């Protein structure tokens, strides 16, 4: 039977082999949790998440003993996906890579708005989670921005911290919608693009 390594948890548990069927259940629970939290935030129940993942509640609690463990796992997975997006875009021309990654960040940030209360609880439980994620996202932002700057496509009087402060603040506005943030991102990109 195929095994893979269990995902790291916030509790510092050592990684252990995970059977292929257990890994499939874990992945289904993660995706069901992601969808439920994005749609219903704190109102999403563990039972409905298990049902949407097509697993028993016991299986859910075996993987995620507490609700906060699932919240943290969804968050970690989403950060991993966002950071990996910067690497995937390296084959595009630098301006398109920067633009594409910022669009991915806007979608990522929008998906977190619905379950901010749960995320704050996860950050209080594990302060390193927020710090590590911020550092990793900042490094991804820097990689796409610096490439665009080196190609002469983006202004050089802005760094990744400035860019994330601008974009992150915009995304966290209380009444912001995805459509509005996508439109505002266009204005930000116009402001940092070096026109030929």
Coordinates of C-alpha atoms in Angstrom, one line a residue:
X1 CA 0.0 0.0 0.0
X2 CA 1.3 3.5 -0.9
X3 CA 2.2 5.8 2.0
X4 CA 3.0 9.5 2.1
X5 CA 4.1 11.8 4.9
X6 CA 1.5 13.3 7.1
X7 CA 1.1 17.1 6.8
X8 CA 2.8 19.0 9.5
X9 CA 0.5 20.2 12.2
X10 CA 0.7 23.3 14.4
X11 CA 1.4 21.2 17.4
X12 CA 4.9 20.4 16.4
X13 CA 4.1 16.6 15.9
X14 CA 6.7 14.7 14.0
X15 CA 5.8 13.7 10.5
X16 CA 4.6 10.2 10.2
X17 CA 3.7 8.0 7.3
X18 CA 0.1 8.3 6.0
X19 CA -1.6 5.5 4.1
X20 CA -2.9 6.4 0.7
X21 CA -6.6 6.1 1.8
X22 CA -5.9 8.2 4.9
X23 CA -4.2 10.8 2.7
X24 CA -7.2 10.9 0.3
X25 CA -9.5 11.4 3.3
X26 CA -7.3 14.2 4.7
X27 CA -7.3 16.0 1.3
X28 CA -11.0 15.7 1.0
X29 CA -11.5 17.0 4.5
X30 CA -9.2 19.9 3.7
X31 CA -11.1 20.8 0.6
X32 CA -14.5 20.5 2.2
X33 CA -13.2 22.7 5.1
X34 CA -11.9 25.3 2.7
X35 CA -15.2 25.5 0.9
X36 CA -17.3 25.5 4.1
X37 CA -15.2 28.2 5.7
X38 CA -15.3 30.3 2.6
X39 CA -19.0 30.0 2.2
X40 CA -20.2 30.0 5.9
X41 CA -17.3 31.1 8.0
X42 CA -17.7 30.3 11.7
X43 CA -21.2 28.9 11.0
X44 CA -19.8 25.9 9.2
X45 CA -20.1 22.8 11.4
X46 CA -17.7 19.9 11.6
X47 CA -20.5 17.5 10.8
X48 CA -21.3 19.3 7.5
X49 CA -17.7 19.4 6.6
X50 CA -17.4 15.6 7.2
X51 CA -20.6 15.1 5.1
X52 CA -19.3 17.2 2.2
X53 CA -16.0 15.2 2.3
X54 CA -18.0 12.0 2.3
X55 CA -16.3 10.7 5.4
X56 CA -17.5 9.9 8.9
X57 CA -17.2 12.4 11.7
X58 CA -14.8 10.0 13.5
X59 CA -12.5 10.2 10.5
X60 CA -12.6 14.0 10.6
X61 CA -11.7 14.1 14.3
X62 CA -9.0 11.5 13.8
X63 CA -7.3 14.0 11.4
X64 CA -8.4 17.2 13.1
X65 CA -9.1 16.6 16.8
X66 CA -10.2 20.3 17.2
X67 CA -12.0 22.6 14.9
X68 CA -9.0 25.0 15.1
X69 CA -6.7 22.2 13.8
X70 CA -8.8 22.2 10.5
X71 CA -8.8 26.0 10.3
X72 CA -5.0 26.0 10.7
X73 CA -4.6 23.2 8.1
X74 CA -6.8 25.0 5.5
X75 CA -4.8 28.2 6.1
X76 CA -1.4 26.5 5.8
X77 CA -2.5 24.8 2.6
X78 CA -3.8 28.1 1.1
X79 CA -0.5 29.8 2.0
X80 CA 1.4 26.9 0.4
X81 CA -0.7 27.3 -2.8
X82 CA -0.2 31.1 -3.0
X83 CA 3.6 30.8 -2.4
X84 CA 3.9 28.0 -5.0
X85 CA 2.0 30.2 -7.5
X86 CA 5.0 32.6 -7.6
X87 CA 7.2 29.6 -8.7
X88 CA 4.7 28.5 -11.3
X89 CA 4.6 32.0 -12.9
X90 CA 8.4 32.2 -13.3
X91 CA 8.1 31.0 -17.0
X92 CA 5.8 34.0 -17.8
X93 CA 7.3 37.4 -18.8
X94 CA 8.0 39.3 -15.6
X95 CA 5.1 41.8 -15.7
X96 CA 2.6 39.1 -16.4
X97 CA 4.0 37.0 -13.5
X98 CA 3.7 40.0 -11.1
X99 CA 0.2 40.7 -12.3
X100 CA -0.9 37.1 -12.1
X101 CA 0.5 36.6 -8.6
X102 CA -1.2 39.7 -7.3
X103 CA -4.5 38.5 -8.8
X104 CA -3.9 35.1 -6.9
X105 CA -3.2 37.1 -3.7
X106 CA -6.5 39.0 -4.1
X107 CA -8.4 35.7 -4.4
X108 CA -6.5 34.2 -1.5
X109 CA -7.3 37.3 0.7
X110 CA -10.9 37.3 -0.2
X111 CA -11.3 33.6 0.8
X112 CA -10.0 34.5 4.3
X113 CA -12.5 37.3 5.0
X114 CA -15.3 35.0 6.0
X115 CA -13.5 33.1 8.7
X116 CA -11.3 35.8 10.2
X117 CA -12.5 35.1 13.7
X118 CA -11.3 31.5 13.4
X119 CA -8.0 32.6 11.9
X120 CA -7.4 35.0 14.7
X121 CA -7.9 32.2 17.2
X122 CA -5.4 30.1 15.2
X123 CA -2.9 32.9 15.3
X124 CA -3.4 33.3 19.1
X125 CA -2.9 29.6 19.6
X126 CA 0.2 29.6 17.3
X127 CA 1.7 33.0 16.8
X128 CA 4.5 31.5 14.7
X129 CA 1.8 30.5 12.1
X130 CA 1.0 34.2 11.3
X131 CA 4.7 35.3 11.3
X132 CA 5.9 32.4 9.2
X133 CA 3.1 32.9 6.7
X134 CA 3.7 36.6 6.4
X135 CA 7.4 36.0 5.7
X136 CA 6.7 33.3 3.1
X137 CA 4.1 35.5 1.3
X138 CA 6.4 38.5 1.5
X139 CA 9.2 36.4 -0.1
X140 CA 6.9 35.3 -2.9
X141 CA 5.8 38.9 -3.5
X142 CA 9.4 40.0 -3.6
X143 CA 10.3 37.3 -6.1
X144 CA 7.8 38.4 -8.7
X145 CA 8.2 42.1 -8.0
X146 CA 12.0 42.1 -8.3
X147 CA 11.8 40.2 -11.6
X148 CA 9.5 42.8 -13.0
X149 CA 11.8 45.6 -11.7
X150 CA 14.9 43.9 -13.2
X151 CA 13.1 43.6 -16.5
X152 CA 12.3 47.4 -16.4
X153 CA 8.6 46.8 -16.2
X154 CA 8.0 47.9 -12.6
X155 CA 9.0 51.0 -10.7
X156 CA 12.0 50.5 -8.5
X157 CA 10.9 52.9 -5.7
X158 CA 8.6 50.3 -4.3
X159 CA 9.6 47.1 -2.5
X160 CA 7.6 44.0 -1.6
X161 CA 6.7 45.3 1.9
X162 CA 5.2 48.5 0.3
X163 CA 3.3 46.4 -2.2
X164 CA 1.9 44.0 0.3
X165 CA 0.9 46.9 2.6
X166 CA -0.9 48.5 -0.2
X167 CA -2.6 45.4 -1.6
X168 CA -3.2 43.7 1.8
X169 CA -4.8 46.8 3.3
X170 CA -7.0 47.1 0.3
X171 CA -8.1 43.5 0.6
X172 CA -9.0 43.9 4.3
X173 CA -11.4 46.8 3.8
X174 CA -14.6 45.8 5.6
X175 CA -17.0 46.2 2.6
X176 CA -14.5 45.2 -0.1
X177 CA -15.7 42.7 -2.7
X178 CA -13.6 40.5 -5.0
X179 CA -14.8 42.5 -8.0
X180 CA -13.9 45.8 -6.4
X181 CA -10.5 44.6 -5.3
X182 CA -9.8 43.2 -8.8
X183 CA -10.6 46.7 -10.2
X184 CA -8.5 48.4 -7.6
X185 CA -5.6 46.1 -8.3
X186 CA -5.7 47.3 -11.9
X187 CA -5.2 50.9 -10.7
X188 CA -2.3 49.8 -8.4
X189 CA -0.7 47.9 -11.3
X190 CA -1.1 51.0 -13.5
X191 CA 0.6 53.0 -10.8
X192 CA 3.7 50.8 -10.5
X193 CA 4.1 49.9 -14.2
X194 CA 6.8 51.7 -16.1
X195 CA 5.1 52.9 -19.3
X196 CA 7.1 52.4 -22.5

